[in-house]
Each structure stands twice: as C-alpha cells, then as structure tokens.
PDB file of C-alpha atoms in Angstrom:
ATOM      1  CA  MET A  15       0.019  -0.020   0.014  1.00 46.00           C
ATOM      2  CA  THR A  16       1.293   3.416  -0.945  1.00 43.00           C
ATOM      3  CA  THR A  17       0.744   5.918   1.893  1.00 44.00           C
ATOM      4  CA  ARG A  18       1.445   9.515   2.611  1.00 48.00           C
ATOM      5  CA  ARG A  19       1.589  10.985   6.050  1.00 47.00           C
ATOM      6  CA  SER A  20      -1.461  13.141   6.769  1.00 50.00           C
ATOM      7  CA  ARG A  21      -1.248  16.716   7.856  1.00 48.00           C
ATOM      8  CA  ASN A  22      -3.825  15.936  10.574  1.00 50.00           C
ATOM      9  CA  LYS A  23      -2.224  15.043  13.866  1.00 45.00           C
ATOM     10  CA  GLY A  24      -5.367  14.836  15.972  1.00 44.00           C
ATOM     11  CA  THR A  25      -6.679  11.506  14.609  1.00 40.00           C
ATOM     12  CA  ARG A  26      -4.414   9.441  16.906  1.00 40.00           C
ATOM     13  CA  LYS A  27      -6.466  10.309  19.954  1.00 42.00           C
ATOM     14  CA  ILE A  28      -9.421   8.106  19.123  1.00 42.00           C
ATOM     15  CA  GLY A  29     -11.631   5.595  20.936  1.00 39.00           C
ATOM     16  CA  SER A  30     -10.885   1.906  21.058  1.00 51.00           C
ATOM     17  CA  ASP A  31     -14.265   0.791  19.729  1.00 91.00           C
ATOM     18  CA  TYR A  32     -16.516   1.420  16.743  1.00 98.00           C
ATOM     19  CA  VAL A  33     -20.200   1.750  16.050  1.00 98.00           C
ATOM     20  CA  VAL A  34     -22.263   0.898  12.940  1.00 99.00           C
ATOM     21  CA  ALA A  35     -24.581   3.653  11.693  1.00 99.00           C
ATOM     22  CA  ILE A  36     -27.326   2.739   9.220  1.00 99.00           C
ATOM     23  CA  PRO A  37     -29.628   5.491   7.804  1.00 98.00           C
ATOM     24  CA  SER A  38     -32.774   4.083   6.330  1.00 98.00           C
ATOM     25  CA  TYR A  39     -35.956   5.498   4.783  1.00 97.00           C
ATOM     26  CA  LYS A  40     -39.087   3.526   3.814  1.00 97.00           C
ATOM     27  CA  ARG A  41     -37.130   0.280   3.641  1.00 97.00           C
ATOM     28  CA  ALA A  42     -37.750  -1.516   6.908  1.00 98.00           C
ATOM     29  CA  GLU A  43     -38.141  -4.920   5.271  1.00 98.00           C
ATOM     30  CA  THR A  44     -34.992  -4.317   3.177  1.00 98.00           C
ATOM     31  CA  LEU A  45     -33.004  -3.393   6.305  1.00 98.00           C
ATOM     32  CA  ARG A  46     -34.305  -6.445   8.170  1.00 99.00           C
ATOM     33  CA  ASP A  47     -33.664  -8.915   5.371  1.00 98.00           C
ATOM     34  CA  LYS A  48     -30.368  -7.558   4.097  1.00 98.00           C
ATOM     35  CA  THR A  49     -28.038  -5.379   6.152  1.00 99.00           C
ATOM     36  CA  LEU A  50     -29.130  -6.478   9.606  1.00 99.00           C
ATOM     37  CA  THR A  51     -29.146 -10.105   8.522  1.00 99.00           C
ATOM     38  CA  VAL A  52     -25.595  -9.691   7.109  1.00 99.00           C
ATOM     39  CA  LEU A  53     -24.386  -8.044  10.356  1.00 99.00           C
ATOM     40  CA  ALA A  54     -25.886 -10.918  12.387  1.00 99.00           C
ATOM     41  CA  GLU A  55     -24.191 -13.493  10.144  1.00 98.00           C
ATOM     42  CA  TYR A  56     -20.869 -11.780  10.719  1.00 98.00           C
ATOM     43  CA  LYS A  57     -21.604 -11.700  14.485  1.00 98.00           C
ATOM     44  CA  ILE A  58     -21.394  -7.931  14.829  1.00 98.00           C
ATOM     45  CA  PRO A  59     -22.878  -7.215  18.276  1.00 97.00           C
ATOM     46  CA  ALA A  60     -26.322  -5.602  18.103  1.00 98.00           C
ATOM     47  CA  SER A  61     -25.172  -3.097  20.791  1.00 98.00           C
ATOM     48  CA  LYS A  62     -22.914  -1.562  18.213  1.00 98.00           C
ATOM     49  CA  ILE A  63     -25.717  -1.036  15.662  1.00 99.00           C
ATOM     50  CA  TYR A  64     -27.507   2.320  15.390  1.00 99.00           C
ATOM     51  CA  VAL A  65     -30.454   2.626  12.977  1.00 99.00           C
ATOM     52  CA  PHE A  66     -31.305   6.227  11.966  1.00 99.00           C
ATOM     53  CA  VAL A  67     -34.820   6.923  10.637  1.00 99.00           C
ATOM     54  CA  ALA A  68     -36.409  10.076   9.253  1.00 98.00           C
ATOM     55  CA  ASN A  69     -39.251  10.757  11.729  1.00 98.00           C
ATOM     56  CA  LYS A  70     -41.468   9.321  14.492  1.00 98.00           C
ATOM     57  CA  GLU A  71     -43.829   7.679  11.984  1.00 98.00           C
ATOM     58  CA  GLN A  72     -40.927   5.802  10.450  1.00 98.00           C
ATOM     59  CA  GLU A  73     -39.671   4.881  13.890  1.00 99.00           C
ATOM     60  CA  GLU A  74     -42.997   3.195  14.682  1.00 98.00           C
ATOM     61  CA  LEU A  75     -42.926   1.361  11.390  1.00 99.00           C
ATOM     62  CA  TYR A  76     -39.361   0.169  11.772  1.00 99.00           C
ATOM     63  CA  ARG A  77     -39.856  -1.000  15.355  1.00 99.00           C
ATOM     64  CA  SER A  78     -42.819  -3.155  14.162  1.00 99.00           C
ATOM     65  CA  VAL A  79     -40.851  -4.702  11.348  1.00 99.00           C
ATOM     66  CA  LEU A  80     -37.309  -5.182  12.632  1.00 99.00           C
ATOM     67  CA  LYS A  81     -36.478  -8.207  14.696  1.00 98.00           C
ATOM     68  CA  PRO A  82     -35.977  -7.474  18.392  1.00 96.00           C
ATOM     69  CA  GLY A  83     -32.330  -7.791  19.311  1.00 98.00           C
ATOM     70  CA  SER A  84     -31.084  -7.288  15.730  1.00 99.00           C
ATOM     71  CA  TYR A  85     -30.030  -3.749  16.478  1.00 99.00           C
ATOM     72  CA  GLY A  86     -29.080  -1.879  19.589  1.00 98.00           C
ATOM     73  CA  HIS A  87     -30.369   1.670  19.049  1.00 99.00           C
ATOM     74  CA  MET A  88     -32.950   3.438  16.927  1.00 99.00           C
ATOM     75  CA  ILE A  89     -32.546   7.153  16.544  1.00 99.00           C
ATOM     76  CA  VAL A  90     -35.102   9.566  15.019  1.00 99.00           C
ATOM     77  CA  GLY A  91     -33.026  11.869  12.788  1.00 98.00           C
ATOM     78  CA  VAL A  92     -34.082  14.004   9.780  1.00 98.00           C
ATOM     79  CA  PRO A  93     -35.200  13.354   6.213  1.00 96.00           C
ATOM     80  CA  GLY A  94     -32.866  13.689   3.252  1.00 95.00           C
ATOM     81  CA  MET A  95     -29.575  11.929   2.534  1.00 95.00           C
ATOM     82  CA  ALA A  96     -27.269  14.899   3.127  1.00 97.00           C
ATOM     83  CA  ASN A  97     -29.241  15.855   6.258  1.00 98.00           C
ATOM     84  CA  ILE A  98     -29.091  12.419   7.823  1.00 98.00           C
ATOM     85  CA  ARG A  99     -25.383  12.032   7.051  1.00 98.00           C
ATOM     86  CA  ASN A 100     -24.712  15.346   8.787  1.00 99.00           C
ATOM     87  CA  PHE A 101     -27.030  14.404  11.602  1.00 99.00           C
ATOM     88  CA  ILE A 102     -25.015  11.200  12.178  1.00 99.00           C
ATOM     89  CA  THR A 103     -21.785  13.164  12.160  1.00 98.00           C
ATOM     90  CA  GLY A 104     -23.212  15.494  14.841  1.00 98.00           C
ATOM     91  CA  TYR A 105     -24.796  12.637  16.814  1.00 99.00           C
ATOM     92  CA  PHE A 106     -21.444  11.009  17.681  1.00 98.00           C
ATOM     93  CA  PRO A 107     -18.505  12.765  19.395  1.00 97.00           C
ATOM     94  CA  VAL A 108     -15.534  13.927  17.411  1.00 97.00           C
ATOM     95  CA  GLY A 109     -12.986  11.139  17.222  1.00 96.00           C
ATOM     96  CA  LYS A 110     -15.571   8.336  17.386  1.00 97.00           C
ATOM     97  CA  ARG A 111     -14.975   5.490  14.947  1.00 98.00           C
ATOM     98  CA  ILE A 112     -18.066   5.142  12.869  1.00 99.00           C
ATOM     99  CA  VAL A 113     -18.799   2.473  10.245  1.00 99.00           C
ATOM    100  CA  ASN A 114     -21.532   3.739   7.921  1.00 99.00           C
ATOM    101  CA  MET A 115     -23.630   1.161   5.987  1.00 98.00           C
ATOM    102  CA  ASP A 116     -26.511   1.337   3.572  1.00 98.00           C
ATOM    103  CA  ASP A 117     -29.639  -0.650   4.476  1.00 98.00           C
ATOM    104  CA  ASP A 118     -29.515  -2.922   1.380  1.00 97.00           C
ATOM    105  CA  ILE A 119     -26.199  -4.687   1.805  1.00 98.00           C
ATOM    106  CA  LYS A 120     -26.505  -8.337   0.713  1.00 97.00           C
ATOM    107  CA  GLY A 121     -22.972  -9.382   1.659  1.00 98.00           C
ATOM    108  CA  PHE A 122     -19.350  -8.776   0.904  1.00 98.00           C
ATOM    109  CA  LEU A 123     -16.858 -10.309  -1.496  1.00 96.00           C
ATOM    110  CA  GLU A 124     -13.178 -10.729  -0.749  1.00 96.00           C
ATOM    111  CA  PHE A 125     -10.393 -11.035  -3.370  1.00 95.00           C
ATOM    112  CA  SER A 126      -8.738 -14.404  -3.699  1.00 91.00           C
ATOM    113  CA  SER A 127      -6.229 -15.019  -6.454  1.00 88.00           C
ATOM    114  CA  SER A 128      -6.700 -18.762  -6.155  1.00 87.00           C
ATOM    115  CA  ALA A 129     -10.490 -18.755  -6.500  1.00 88.00           C
ATOM    116  CA  ARG A 130     -12.083 -19.443  -9.881  1.00 87.00           C
ATOM    117  CA  ARG A 131     -13.583 -15.970 -10.165  1.00 90.00           C
ATOM    118  CA  HIS A 132     -10.873 -14.462  -7.894  1.00 92.00           C
ATOM    119  CA  GLU A 133     -13.498 -13.851  -5.194  1.00 91.00           C
ATOM    120  CA  ILE A 134     -14.832 -15.515  -2.093  1.00 91.00           C
ATOM    121  CA  PRO A 135     -17.285 -14.428   0.642  1.00 95.00           C
ATOM    122  CA  LEU A 136     -15.617 -12.056   3.077  1.00 97.00           C
ATOM    123  CA  GLN A 137     -14.328 -14.161   5.996  1.00 97.00           C
ATOM    124  CA  SER A 138     -14.536 -11.591   8.841  1.00 97.00           C
ATOM    125  CA  LEU A 139     -16.291  -8.193   8.725  1.00 97.00           C
ATOM    126  CA  ASP A 140     -15.027  -7.319  12.203  1.00 96.00           C
ATOM    127  CA  SER A 141     -11.432  -7.973  11.116  1.00 95.00           C
ATOM    128  CA  LEU A 142     -11.958  -5.714   8.088  1.00 96.00           C
ATOM    129  CA  ILE A 143     -13.336  -2.912  10.197  1.00 97.00           C
ATOM    130  CA  LYS A 144     -10.521  -3.186  12.705  1.00 96.00           C
ATOM    131  CA  LYS A 145      -7.938  -3.190   9.914  1.00 96.00           C
ATOM    132  CA  GLY A 146      -9.580  -0.150   8.351  1.00 97.00           C
ATOM    133  CA  PHE A 147      -9.355   1.882  11.553  1.00 97.00           C
ATOM    134  CA  SER A 148      -5.853   0.550  12.337  1.00 96.00           C
ATOM    135  CA  GLU A 149      -4.543   1.678   8.974  1.00 97.00           C
ATOM    136  CA  SER A 150      -6.443   4.961   9.300  1.00 96.00           C
ATOM    137  CA  ALA A 151      -4.719   5.628  12.628  1.00 96.00           C
ATOM    138  CA  LYS A 152      -1.301   4.781  11.182  1.00 96.00           C
ATOM    139  CA  THR A 153      -1.658   7.133   8.196  1.00 97.00           C
ATOM    140  CA  GLY A 154      -3.871   9.835   9.669  1.00 97.00           C
ATOM    141  CA  PHE A 155      -6.325   9.472   6.835  1.00 99.00           C
ATOM    142  CA  ARG A 156      -9.610   9.495   8.654  1.00 99.00           C
ATOM    143  CA  LEU A 157     -11.818   8.227   5.837  1.00 99.00           C
ATOM    144  CA  TRP A 158     -11.544   4.651   4.591  1.00 99.00           C
ATOM    145  CA  GLY A 159     -13.623   2.466   2.370  1.00 98.00           C
ATOM    146  CA  ILE A 160     -13.712  -0.557   0.088  1.00 98.00           C
ATOM    147  CA  TYR A 161     -13.763  -1.286  -3.631  1.00 96.00           C
ATOM    148  CA  PRO A 162     -17.029  -0.197  -5.266  1.00 95.00           C
ATOM    149  CA  VAL A 163     -17.465  -3.050  -7.718  1.00 93.00           C
ATOM    150  CA  ALA A 164     -18.144  -6.619  -6.488  1.00 90.00           C
ATOM    151  CA  ASN A 165     -16.098  -8.385  -9.169  1.00 90.00           C
ATOM    152  CA  GLY A 166     -12.992 -10.346  -8.285  1.00 86.00           C
ATOM    153  CA  PHE A 167     -11.470  -9.748 -11.707  1.00 88.00           C
ATOM    154  CA  PHE A 168     -11.253  -6.036 -10.878  1.00 86.00           C
ATOM    155  CA  MET A 169     -10.247  -6.323  -7.273  1.00 92.00           C
ATOM    156  CA  LYS A 170      -6.624  -6.560  -6.098  1.00 93.00           C
ATOM    157  CA  GLU A 171      -4.438  -7.012  -3.039  1.00 93.00           C
ATOM    158  CA  GLY A 172      -3.585  -3.948  -0.999  1.00 95.00           C
ATOM    159  CA  ALA A 173      -5.021  -0.472  -0.628  1.00 97.00           C
ATOM    160  CA  THR A 174      -4.577   2.958  -2.120  1.00 97.00           C
ATOM    161  CA  SER A 175      -4.259   6.280  -0.300  1.00 98.00           C
ATOM    162  CA  ASP A 176      -4.497   8.858  -3.090  1.00 98.00           C
ATOM    163  CA  LEU A 177      -7.720  10.545  -4.225  1.00 98.00           C
ATOM    164  CA  LYS A 178     -10.241   7.804  -4.783  1.00 98.00           C
ATOM    165  CA  TYR A 179     -14.078   7.543  -4.637  1.00 98.00           C
ATOM    166  CA  ILE A 180     -15.108   6.046  -1.271  1.00 98.00           C
ATOM    167  CA  ILE A 181     -18.507   4.499  -1.979  1.00 97.00           C
ATOM    168  CA  GLY A 182     -21.348   5.441   0.315  1.00 97.00           C
ATOM    169  CA  ALA A 183     -22.668   1.868   0.711  1.00 97.00           C
ATOM    170  CA  PHE A 184     -19.938   1.018   3.277  1.00 98.00           C
ATOM    171  CA  TRP A 185     -17.295   3.363   4.745  1.00 99.00           C
ATOM    172  CA  GLY A 186     -15.476   3.988   7.997  1.00 99.00           C
ATOM    173  CA  ILE A 187     -14.447   7.314   9.457  1.00 99.00           C
ATOM    174  CA  THR A 188     -12.843   8.697  12.603  1.00 98.00           C
ATOM    175  CA  ASN A 189     -15.423  11.382  13.172  1.00 98.00           C
ATOM    176  CA  PRO A 190     -13.968  14.794  12.161  1.00 98.00           C
ATOM    177  CA  GLY A 191     -17.016  16.705  13.404  1.00 98.00           C
ATOM    178  CA  PRO A 192     -18.931  19.510  11.598  1.00 98.00           C
ATOM    179  CA  ILE A 193     -16.047  20.264   9.187  1.00 98.00           C
ATOM    180  CA  LEU A 194     -17.379  17.260   7.317  1.00 99.00           C
ATOM    181  CA  THR A 195     -20.717  18.716   6.100  1.00 98.00           C
ATOM    182  CA  VAL A 196     -22.167  17.485   2.876  1.00 98.00           C
ATOM    183  CA  THR A 197     -24.442  19.784   0.939  1.00 98.00           C
ATOM    184  CA  ILE A 198     -26.017  17.507  -1.751  1.00 97.00           C
ATOM    185  CA  ASP A 199     -28.169  14.438  -1.609  1.00 95.00           C
ATOM    186  CA  ASP A 200     -27.019  12.713  -4.805  1.00 93.00           C
ATOM    187  CA  LYS A 201     -23.289  11.993  -4.879  1.00 94.00           C
ATOM    188  CA  GLU A 202     -22.796  12.980  -1.314  1.00 97.00           C
ATOM    189  CA  ASP A 203     -20.232  10.125  -1.118  1.00 98.00           C
ATOM    190  CA  TYR A 204     -18.178  11.811  -3.843  1.00 98.00           C
ATOM    191  CA  LEU A 205     -18.351  15.057  -1.956  1.00 99.00           C
ATOM    192  CA  ARG A 206     -17.259  13.414   1.292  1.00 99.00           C
ATOM    193  CA  SER A 207     -14.364  11.700  -0.484  1.00 99.00           C
ATOM    194  CA  LEU A 208     -13.270  15.081  -1.784  1.00 99.00           C
ATOM    195  CA  ILE A 209     -13.601  16.912   1.496  1.00 99.00           C
ATOM    196  CA  MET A 210     -11.648  14.320   3.510  1.00 99.00           C
ATOM    197  CA  TYR A 211      -8.977  14.130   0.788  1.00 99.00           C
ATOM    198  CA  VAL A 212      -8.485  17.902   0.933  1.00 99.00           C
ATOM    199  CA  LEU A 213      -8.476  17.886   4.717  1.00 99.00           C
ATOM    200  CA  ASP A 214      -6.124  14.924   5.300  1.00 99.00           C
ATOM    201  CA  GLY A 215      -4.118  14.574   2.122  1.00 98.00           C
ATOM    202  CA  GLY A 216      -5.461  11.109   1.361  1.00 98.00           C
ATOM    203  CA  VAL A 217      -8.248   8.579   1.774  1.00 99.00           C
ATOM    204  CA  LEU A 218      -7.827   4.802   2.198  1.00 99.00           C
ATOM    205  CA  ARG A 219      -9.532   2.404  -0.195  1.00 98.00           C
ATOM    206  CA  PHE A 220      -9.031  -1.327   0.307  1.00 98.00           C
ATOM    207  CA  ARG A 221      -9.075  -3.078  -3.034  1.00 96.00           C
ATOM    208  CA  THR A 222      -9.567  -6.519  -1.577  1.00 96.00           C
ATOM    209  CA  VAL A 223     -13.236  -6.227  -0.470  1.00 97.00           C
ATOM    210  CA  ALA A 224     -16.450  -5.019  -2.119  1.00 96.00           C
ATOM    211  CA  PRO A 225     -20.092  -4.812  -1.042  1.00 97.00           C
ATOM    212  CA  LYS A 226     -22.890  -6.752  -2.703  1.00 95.00           C
ATOM    213  CA  THR A 227     -25.660  -4.213  -3.299  1.00 91.00           C
ATOM    214  CA  ALA A 228     -28.030  -3.019  -6.029  1.00 77.00           C
ATOM    215  CA  TYR A 229     -26.979   0.523  -6.920  1.00 61.00           C
ATOM    216  CA  TYR A 230     -29.892   2.732  -8.111  1.00 56.00           C
ATOM    217  CA  LYS A 231     -32.250  -0.257  -8.134  1.00 56.00           C
ATOM    218  CA  GLU A 232     -33.689  -0.864  -4.654  1.00 59.00           C
ATOM    219  CA  ALA A 233     -37.152   0.534  -4.016  1.00 60.00           C
ATOM    220  CA  GLY A 234     -37.550   3.180  -1.303  1.00 55.00           C
ATOM    221  CA  GLY A 235     -34.684   5.115   0.190  1.00 53.00           C
ATOM    222  CA  MET A 236     -33.039   7.711  -2.082  1.00 54.00           C
ATOM    223  CA  GLN A 237     -34.925   6.209  -5.042  1.00 52.00           C
ATOM    224  CA  GLU A 238     -38.058   8.037  -3.804  1.00 54.00           C
ATOM    225  CA  GLU A 239     -36.612  11.328  -4.975  1.00 59.00           C
ATOM    226  CA  ARG A 240     -33.658  10.536  -7.276  1.00 63.00           C
ATOM    227  CA  THR A 241     -34.025  11.621 -10.937  1.00 78.00           C
ATOM    228  CA  LYS A 242     -31.501  11.514 -13.716  1.00 81.00           C
ATOM    229  CA  ASN A 243     -31.712  15.276 -13.990  1.00 86.00           C
ATOM    230  CA  ARG A 244     -30.854  15.745 -10.277  1.00 87.00           C
ATOM    231  CA  VAL A 245     -28.016  13.287 -10.485  1.00 87.00           C
ATOM    232  CA  THR A 246     -26.653  15.149 -13.513  1.00 90.00           C
ATOM    233  CA  LYS A 247     -26.925  18.474 -11.768  1.00 93.00           C
ATOM    234  CA  SER A 248     -25.107  17.073  -8.712  1.00 94.00           C
ATOM    235  CA  ALA A 249     -22.237  15.830 -10.826  1.00 94.00           C
ATOM    236  CA  GLU A 250     -22.015  19.187 -12.589  1.00 96.00           C
ATOM    237  CA  ALA A 251     -22.125  21.055  -9.292  1.00 97.00           C
ATOM    238  CA  LEU A 252     -19.294  18.898  -7.863  1.00 97.00           C
ATOM    239  CA  HIS A 253     -17.160  19.515 -10.922  1.00 97.00           C
ATOM    240  CA  ALA A 254     -17.777  23.217 -10.684  1.00 98.00           C
ATOM    241  CA  ALA A 255     -16.869  23.197  -7.000  1.00 98.00           C
ATOM    242  CA  PHE A 256     -13.723  21.046  -7.389  1.00 98.00           C
ATOM    243  CA  PRO A 257     -12.557  21.593 -10.990  1.00 97.00           C
ATOM    244  CA  ASN A 258      -8.933  20.588 -10.315  1.00 98.00           C
ATOM    245  CA  LEU A 259      -9.965  17.346  -8.551  1.00 98.00           C
ATOM    246  CA  THR A 260     -12.703  16.016 -10.784  1.00 98.00           C
ATOM    247  CA  LYS A 261     -13.635  15.117 -14.371  1.00 95.00           C
ATOM    248  CA  LEU A 262     -17.083  14.474 -15.803  1.00 93.00           C
ATOM    249  CA  ASN A 263     -17.787  11.078 -17.330  1.00 83.00           C
ATOM    250  CA  ALA A 264     -20.908  10.527 -19.474  1.00 76.00           C
ATOM    251  CA  THR A 265     -20.184   6.976 -20.583  1.00 63.00           C
ATOM    252  CA  LYS A 266     -21.331   4.985 -17.605  1.00 55.00           C
ATOM    253  CA  LYS A 267     -23.608   2.083 -18.378  1.00 64.00           C
ATOM    254  CA  SER A 268     -26.029   3.245 -15.721  1.00 64.00           C
ATOM    255  CA  GLY A 269     -26.969   6.201 -17.900  1.00 69.00           C
ATOM    256  CA  TYR A 270     -26.168   8.656 -15.170  1.00 72.00           C
ATOM    257  CA  LEU A 271     -23.542  11.376 -15.605  1.00 80.00           C
ATOM    258  CA  GLU A 272     -20.676  10.354 -13.280  1.00 82.00           C
ATOM    259  CA  LEU A 273     -17.547  11.848 -11.924  1.00 88.00           C
ATOM    260  CA  ARG A 274     -13.934  10.716 -12.012  1.00 95.00           C
ATOM    261  CA  LEU A 275     -11.759  11.880  -9.106  1.00 97.00           C
ATOM    262  CA  ARG A 276      -8.190  12.846  -9.897  1.00 96.00           C
ATOM    263  CA  ASP A 277      -5.886  15.414  -8.311  1.00 98.00           C
ATOM    264  CA  GLY A 278      -4.880  17.465 -11.365  1.00 96.00           C
ATOM    265  CA  ARG A 279      -2.707  19.889  -9.411  1.00 96.00           C
ATOM    266  CA  GLU A 280       1.037  20.060  -9.875  1.00 96.00           C
ATOM    267  CA  GLU A 281       2.993  18.411  -7.095  1.00 95.00           C
ATOM    268  CA  ASP A 282       4.124  21.753  -5.649  1.00 95.00           C
ATOM    269  CA  GLU A 283       0.493  22.884  -5.581  1.00 95.00           C
ATOM    270  CA  LYS A 284      -0.764  19.944  -3.571  1.00 97.00           C
ATOM    271  CA  LYS A 285      -1.587  21.397  -0.186  1.00 98.00           C
ATOM    272  CA  PHE A 286      -4.083  20.047   2.377  1.00 98.00           C
ATOM    273  CA  GLY A 287      -5.900  21.044   5.551  1.00 98.00           C
ATOM    274  CA  PRO A 288      -8.834  23.100   6.773  1.00 98.00           C
ATOM    275  CA  ASP A 289      -7.532  26.340   5.279  1.00 98.00           C
ATOM    276  CA  ILE A 290      -7.255  24.714   1.849  1.00 98.00           C
ATOM    277  CA  LEU A 291     -10.769  23.347   2.120  1.00 98.00           C
ATOM    278  CA  LYS A 292     -12.026  26.880   2.644  1.00 98.00           C
ATOM    279  CA  GLU A 293     -10.814  27.701  -0.825  1.00 97.00           C
ATOM    280  CA  TYR A 294     -13.449  25.450  -2.284  1.00 98.00           C
ATOM    281  CA  LYS A 295     -17.132  26.469  -2.391  1.00 96.00           C
ATOM    282  CA  MET A 296     -19.403  23.614  -1.429  1.00 98.00           C
ATOM    283  CA  PRO A 297     -21.823  22.556  -4.175  1.00 97.00           C
ATOM    284  CA  LYS A 298     -25.574  23.279  -4.091  1.00 94.00           C
ATOM    285  CA  VAL A 299     -28.365  21.701  -6.179  1.00 87.00           C
TER     286      VAL A 299
END
C-alpha cells in the first residue's frame, strides 16, 4: 500500500471501539432482510448497531418490522440523505470510529487469487473494520472504504491512499465533526471523499473487499426522490466546486452522468488542511 503521512495530527487520539450507523428511509423490510441479517451473520454485536430513521412515523414502522435484538439503538433523525449524514456526524462525538452502511447490503466479497472468479465471501467483517481503523490511525487518513465493484477480476491485493471515490454503501471514518458537512443528496459520497482528501491529504480504499448491493435499483430510500436530472446537476455542481480534482464522465452504463476523481494539481500545488478546504465552495443543487 502506498501511503502519505497526513497533515492531521489529531486523529491518533481516538476511541478503542466502533459503532455501525445505518440510515434508512421507507425500507424497513430491506434493512431487516439484508443489512441487519448480514451483520448478524458476521456476528457484529447488536449493541454496536444504530439505525437512523427520518421521523417518528418511520420509527414506529421500523420497530414493528425489525427483529428485536437485531439492532441496539434506533434514533429519530431528519429526512434527506445529506441531512441524515450530517445528523449522524453530529450525533457521535468527534474522534468516534463510525462504520456507515446502507440498508440494502446483501453481503461482501473478498479477493482471492486462487479462486475461480478471484473472489470468495468475506471471511470476517469485524477484522476488516478493525484493519480499516488501524490503517487509518497509522496514516492519519480518517476516511476509509472498500472497492465499489463486487467483481474479483477487478479487485486486487492492498490499498490505495491517493484521491479515490469512497463508496457510500460502506465506509469508515474517525469522526472529524462539523467540518465534514455534505451539501447535496446525490453523490454525497463523492463530496465526502473530496472533503476528506482535501483535509487529510489522502483517503484509504481497500481493493480486496467489495459490497454486494444493487446501486440505483432498490425501491424506497433515495430512489423515492432521485431523478436522472438531479444526479446530472449534482455531478455538474461537484465538478464546478472542485474543478482541479474532478472530471465528468458521461459513458457509464447506468446512464447517469458520473464523476472521476483525480488530483490534477502540480505536485508543488498539492496542499491540504482546513484552510485549503475553505478555498473550495461547497456545491448546491
């Protein structure tokens, strides 16, 4: 793994434990049958699991659907993807180790060079999480994640620490507090990747593991409000906000306008930290 020492020195004073935060909206059955089932299969203690719902009505629905003992805490937050992400950041103390998961995770694949398709089911989710935070503490890069495509032919050994997209389906962070505030619902994971890269000088992405999930296809959740036009506007807004760190890509099979993340600055121009982040205007849609 290629790493660079972060400019942030405060990330070493962190807690010894982690929590799992799952925002969910109008997908109680999905959460029950997928992500919570997966966490139980990997023996992640229910006491670590926090489910965040949009309002009291949703809380009542979720409590009636979810299996007792499959989660430890249910928190009434706020509606909207950006809003709930920021709510979760504010809910936990600065320095807390938080694993964020979507509610429709069906499992995880792990790279194996000896397997027929170069992939096997992930052996230990807890070990992955602990490794993520351990490497995060060593490098000072507070945001870490996994490979976005569940295909062993694309996955590799090791990890990267340059500017990479950290997919929102599953990611870990040592909570930086309100300096991490996302301002768009679509592509908020791209924005978070950019913010944390500018703050810390790198983000960690493990190439050996990927989540099994159905991007853009699961009913409920963000699909309730996502439109191709809004996704396009979000991509354009991100590119306008971070022109030297992004490129637009209109050739994705999904049909959505996507971003590519790449630090296009000259080496002597690559500076990081809170003051550098202030030079960028956060996108609005």
